[in-house]
Amino acid sequence: MNDPRFNVTNEADERALLAGFLDWQRQTLDRKCSGLTDVQLRLHAIPSSNLTLLGLLRHLTGVERWWVRTVLGKESPGELYDETDDFDEDFNKLDTATREQALAAWRAEVAEADRVIAAHSLGDEGTHPGSGQQHSLHWVMLHMIDEYARHLGHADLLREAIDGEAGE
């Protein structure tokens, strides 16, 4: 079966491959969150964990903002979820969070990240504000793919526990 999320050919250059794999990861997150209510997205479907699909969506929104806009793009957009001192607020403060709000914020950050990515070459570097380490666009894109892939494994388990949906 031809997966409509992935349309990059083997002949694509490295930048197109990175962008294609990142886009596939993003679309998979969207699929994992689709068709569920706010209540379902807030469910701690694995009792020993504070992970929820809504929390993962909010977390990955922050990841897009931090690594692409702040580190690579040298922008200062501020934090998204910083109303409390809780480092994991994106996962923990969900009582009034909605799918609609979270998806809108995530899509806006993806669009902003894509804007920054398009303005840089793979070798362009940004500085991590905390550590001072330099990170190239190439590194940031690989890190983003890794970050999504790890959390999509969590999302697979959460979604299956919520309604039995499994698969990519």
mmCIF file of N, CA and C in Angstrom, residues 91-155:
data_model
loop_
_atom_site.group_PDB
_atom_site.id
_atom_site.type_symbol
_atom_site.label_atom_id
_atom_site.label_comp_id
_atom_site.label_asym_id
_atom_site.label_seq_id
_atom_site.Cartn_x
_atom_site.Cartn_y
_atom_site.Cartn_z
ATOM 1 N N PHE A 91 2.585 18.513 29.894
ATOM 2 C CA PHE A 91 1.981 17.203 30.141
ATOM 3 C C PHE A 91 0.964 17.232 31.287
ATOM 4 N N ASN A 92 1.159 18.116 32.244
ATOM 5 C CA ASN A 92 0.400 18.027 33.495
ATOM 6 C C ASN A 92 -0.773 18.984 33.637
ATOM 7 N N LYS A 93 -0.741 20.118 32.999
ATOM 8 C CA LYS A 93 -1.819 21.102 33.181
ATOM 9 C C LYS A 93 -2.786 21.017 32.003
ATOM 10 N N LEU A 94 -3.611 19.977 32.031
ATOM 11 C CA LEU A 94 -4.481 19.687 30.888
ATOM 12 C C LEU A 94 -5.967 19.880 31.177
ATOM 13 N N ASP A 95 -6.311 20.271 32.387
ATOM 14 C CA ASP A 95 -7.724 20.316 32.769
ATOM 15 C C ASP A 95 -8.578 21.184 31.853
ATOM 16 N N THR A 96 -8.030 22.269 31.321
ATOM 17 C CA THR A 96 -8.801 23.126 30.415
ATOM 18 C C THR A 96 -8.269 23.107 28.986
ATOM 19 N N ALA A 97 -7.221 22.331 28.751
ATOM 20 C CA ALA A 97 -6.642 22.249 27.405
ATOM 21 C C ALA A 97 -7.577 21.481 26.470
ATOM 22 N N THR A 98 -7.638 21.915 25.244
ATOM 23 C CA THR A 98 -8.497 21.249 24.265
ATOM 24 C C THR A 98 -7.699 20.807 23.050
ATOM 25 N N ARG A 99 -8.246 19.843 22.350
ATOM 26 C CA ARG A 99 -7.652 19.358 21.103
ATOM 27 C C ARG A 99 -7.530 20.509 20.105
ATOM 28 N N GLU A 100 -8.595 21.274 19.986
ATOM 29 C CA GLU A 100 -8.617 22.378 19.025
ATOM 30 C C GLU A 100 -7.496 23.380 19.298
ATOM 31 N N GLN A 101 -7.328 23.783 20.560
ATOM 32 C CA GLN A 101 -6.277 24.733 20.922
ATOM 33 C C GLN A 101 -4.889 24.133 20.683
ATOM 34 N N ALA A 102 -4.711 22.896 21.121
ATOM 35 C CA ALA A 102 -3.403 22.246 21.008
ATOM 36 C C ALA A 102 -3.027 22.034 19.547
ATOM 37 N N LEU A 103 -3.968 21.582 18.734
ATOM 38 C CA LEU A 103 -3.679 21.376 17.311
ATOM 39 C C LEU A 103 -3.379 22.696 16.606
ATOM 40 N N ALA A 104 -4.117 23.743 16.949
ATOM 41 C CA ALA A 104 -3.875 25.055 16.330
ATOM 42 C C ALA A 104 -2.475 25.558 16.687
ATOM 43 N N ALA A 105 -2.085 25.411 17.947
ATOM 44 C CA ALA A 105 -0.752 25.842 18.374
ATOM 45 C C ALA A 105 0.326 25.003 17.689
ATOM 46 N N TRP A 106 0.120 23.692 17.622
ATOM 47 C CA TRP A 106 1.094 22.803 16.984
ATOM 48 C C TRP A 106 1.239 23.133 15.495
ATOM 49 N N ARG A 107 0.113 23.290 14.803
ATOM 50 C CA ARG A 107 0.178 23.612 13.369
ATOM 51 C C ARG A 107 0.862 24.949 13.129
ATOM 52 N N ALA A 108 0.615 25.923 13.996
ATOM 53 C CA ALA A 108 1.269 27.224 13.860
ATOM 54 C C ALA A 108 2.778 27.085 14.062
ATOM 55 N N GLU A 109 3.191 26.291 15.037
ATOM 56 C CA GLU A 109 4.628 26.094 15.273
ATOM 57 C C GLU A 109 5.278 25.312 14.146
ATOM 58 N N VAL A 110 4.586 24.333 13.604
ATOM 59 C CA VAL A 110 5.124 23.588 12.462
ATOM 60 C C VAL A 110 5.326 24.547 11.290
ATOM 61 N N ALA A 111 4.360 25.421 11.041
ATOM 62 C CA ALA A 111 4.489 26.392 9.949
ATOM 63 C C ALA A 111 5.660 27.339 10.198
ATOM 64 N N GLU A 112 5.816 27.797 11.426
ATOM 65 C CA GLU A 112 6.944 28.677 11.761
ATOM 66 C C GLU A 112 8.267 27.934 11.624
ATOM 67 N N ALA A 113 8.301 26.678 12.078
ATOM 68 C CA ALA A 113 9.519 25.873 11.955
ATOM 69 C C ALA A 113 9.875 25.683 10.483
ATOM 70 N N ASP A 114 8.885 25.387 9.671
ATOM 71 C CA ASP A 114 9.135 25.210 8.235
ATOM 72 C C ASP A 114 9.667 26.499 7.604
ATOM 73 N N ARG A 115 9.189 27.633 8.080
ATOM 74 C CA ARG A 115 9.681 28.929 7.589
ATOM 75 C C ARG A 115 11.168 29.080 7.913
ATOM 76 N N VAL A 116 11.540 28.767 9.156
ATOM 77 C CA VAL A 116 12.937 28.890 9.568
ATOM 78 C C VAL A 116 13.804 27.886 8.815
ATOM 79 N N ILE A 117 13.330 26.654 8.697
ATOM 80 C CA ILE A 117 14.080 25.616 7.986
ATOM 81 C C ILE A 117 14.337 26.036 6.537
ATOM 82 N N ALA A 118 13.319 26.589 5.888
ATOM 83 C CA ALA A 118 13.460 26.997 4.482
ATOM 84 C C ALA A 118 14.483 28.113 4.311
ATOM 85 N N ALA A 119 14.702 28.908 5.351
ATOM 86 C CA ALA A 119 15.614 30.041 5.265
ATOM 87 C C ALA A 119 17.070 29.675 5.553
ATOM 88 N N HIS A 120 17.330 28.406 5.856
ATOM 89 C CA HIS A 120 18.679 27.990 6.229
ATOM 90 C C HIS A 120 19.169 26.830 5.371
ATOM 91 N N SER A 121 20.479 26.760 5.226
ATOM 92 C CA SER A 121 21.087 25.595 4.582
ATOM 93 C C SER A 121 21.407 24.574 5.676
ATOM 94 N N LEU A 122 21.636 23.335 5.274
ATOM 95 C CA LEU A 122 21.876 22.259 6.244
ATOM 96 C C LEU A 122 23.065 22.547 7.154
ATOM 97 N N GLY A 123 24.030 23.282 6.680
ATOM 98 C CA GLY A 123 25.217 23.570 7.485
ATOM 99 C C GLY A 123 25.099 24.787 8.385
ATOM 100 N N ASP A 124 24.047 25.588 8.205
ATOM 101 C CA ASP A 124 23.863 26.769 9.058
ATOM 102 C C ASP A 124 23.696 26.328 10.503
ATOM 103 N N GLU A 125 24.284 27.101 11.419
ATOM 104 C CA GLU A 125 24.248 26.738 12.831
ATOM 105 C C GLU A 125 23.559 27.785 13.680
ATOM 106 N N GLY A 126 23.006 27.281 14.776
ATOM 107 C CA GLY A 126 22.449 28.131 15.814
ATOM 108 C C GLY A 126 23.063 27.708 17.130
ATOM 109 N N THR A 127 22.885 28.543 18.141
ATOM 110 C CA THR A 127 23.484 28.283 19.443
ATOM 111 C C THR A 127 22.414 27.960 20.466
ATOM 112 N N HIS A 128 22.613 26.865 21.185
ATOM 113 C CA HIS A 128 21.719 26.492 22.282
ATOM 114 C C HIS A 128 21.908 27.528 23.391
ATOM 115 N N PRO A 129 20.864 28.274 23.753
ATOM 116 C CA PRO A 129 21.021 29.338 24.746
ATOM 117 C C PRO A 129 21.522 28.869 26.110
ATOM 118 N N GLY A 130 21.193 27.655 26.497
ATOM 119 C CA GLY A 130 21.611 27.167 27.800
ATOM 120 C C GLY A 130 23.030 26.641 27.838
ATOM 121 N N SER A 131 23.390 25.813 26.864
ATOM 122 C CA SER A 131 24.700 25.152 26.873
ATOM 123 C C SER A 131 25.748 25.881 26.048
ATOM 124 N N GLY A 132 25.314 26.740 25.135
ATOM 125 C CA GLY A 132 26.250 27.407 24.240
ATOM 126 C C GLY A 132 26.721 26.530 23.090
ATOM 127 N N GLN A 133 26.223 25.286 23.023
ATOM 128 C CA GLN A 133 26.624 24.391 21.934
ATOM 129 C C GLN A 133 26.039 24.858 20.607
ATOM 130 N N GLN A 134 26.807 24.611 19.552
ATOM 131 C CA GLN A 134 26.374 24.924 18.200
ATOM 132 C C GLN A 134 25.666 23.712 17.608
ATOM 133 N N HIS A 135 24.559 23.958 16.922
ATOM 134 C CA HIS A 135 23.806 22.889 16.267
ATOM 135 C C HIS A 135 23.433 23.344 14.863
ATOM 136 N N SER A 136 23.763 22.512 13.878
ATOM 137 C CA SER A 136 23.436 22.819 12.483
ATOM 138 C C SER A 136 21.980 22.469 12.200
ATOM 139 N N LEU A 137 21.454 23.015 11.111
ATOM 140 C CA LEU A 137 20.116 22.631 10.669
ATOM 141 C C LEU A 137 20.055 21.120 10.472
ATOM 142 N N HIS A 138 21.088 20.552 9.903
ATOM 143 C CA HIS A 138 21.154 19.107 9.698
ATOM 144 C C HIS A 138 20.944 18.378 11.024
ATOM 145 N N TRP A 139 21.668 18.773 12.058
ATOM 146 C CA TRP A 139 21.547 18.166 13.385
ATOM 147 C C TRP A 139 20.146 18.376 13.953
ATOM 148 N N VAL A 140 19.639 19.601 13.845
ATOM 149 C CA VAL A 140 18.313 19.919 14.400
ATOM 150 C C VAL A 140 17.228 19.070 13.731
ATOM 151 N N MET A 141 17.302 18.918 12.415
ATOM 152 C CA MET A 141 16.290 18.113 11.723
ATOM 153 C C MET A 141 16.370 16.648 12.143
ATOM 154 N N LEU A 142 17.588 16.123 12.271
ATOM 155 C CA LEU A 142 17.730 14.742 12.751
ATOM 156 C C LEU A 142 17.199 14.611 14.176
ATOM 157 N N HIS A 143 17.490 15.600 15.013
ATOM 158 C CA HIS A 143 16.990 15.573 16.390
ATOM 159 C C HIS A 143 15.458 15.631 16.411
ATOM 160 N N MET A 144 14.872 16.446 15.569
ATOM 161 C CA MET A 144 13.408 16.543 15.515
ATOM 162 C C MET A 144 12.794 15.209 15.088
ATOM 163 N N ILE A 145 13.378 14.562 14.095
ATOM 164 C CA ILE A 145 12.893 13.249 13.651
ATOM 165 C C ILE A 145 12.973 12.263 14.809
ATOM 166 N N ASP A 146 14.099 12.268 15.533
ATOM 167 C CA ASP A 146 14.277 11.393 16.683
ATOM 168 C C ASP A 146 13.254 11.691 17.777
ATOM 169 N N GLU A 147 13.050 12.949 18.070
ATOM 170 C CA GLU A 147 12.109 13.348 19.120
ATOM 171 C C GLU A 147 10.692 12.872 18.785
ATOM 172 N N TYR A 148 10.266 13.107 17.559
ATOM 173 C CA TYR A 148 8.943 12.637 17.142
ATOM 174 C C TYR A 148 8.867 11.113 17.201
ATOM 175 N N ALA A 149 9.888 10.429 16.691
ATOM 176 C CA ALA A 149 9.852 8.967 16.635
ATOM 177 C C ALA A 149 9.720 8.373 18.029
ATOM 178 N N ARG A 150 10.480 8.881 19.000
ATOM 179 C CA ARG A 150 10.379 8.370 20.369
ATOM 180 C C ARG A 150 8.975 8.575 20.915
ATOM 181 N N HIS A 151 8.450 9.772 20.728
ATOM 182 C CA HIS A 151 7.129 10.064 21.291
ATOM 183 C C HIS A 151 5.999 9.402 20.512
ATOM 184 N N LEU A 152 6.205 9.125 19.240
ATOM 185 C CA LEU A 152 5.175 8.410 18.490
ATOM 186 C C LEU A 152 5.058 6.967 18.964
ATOM 187 N N GLY A 153 6.133 6.403 19.479
ATOM 188 C CA GLY A 153 6.030 5.095 20.120
ATOM 189 C C GLY A 153 5.120 5.158 21.334
ATOM 190 N N HIS A 154 5.261 6.218 22.113
ATOM 191 C CA HIS A 154 4.351 6.425 23.243
ATOM 192 C C HIS A 154 2.917 6.603 22.739
ATOM 193 N N ALA A 155 2.772 7.403 21.696
ATOM 194 C CA ALA A 155 1.440 7.688 21.149
ATOM 195 C C ALA A 155 0.761 6.412 20.653
#
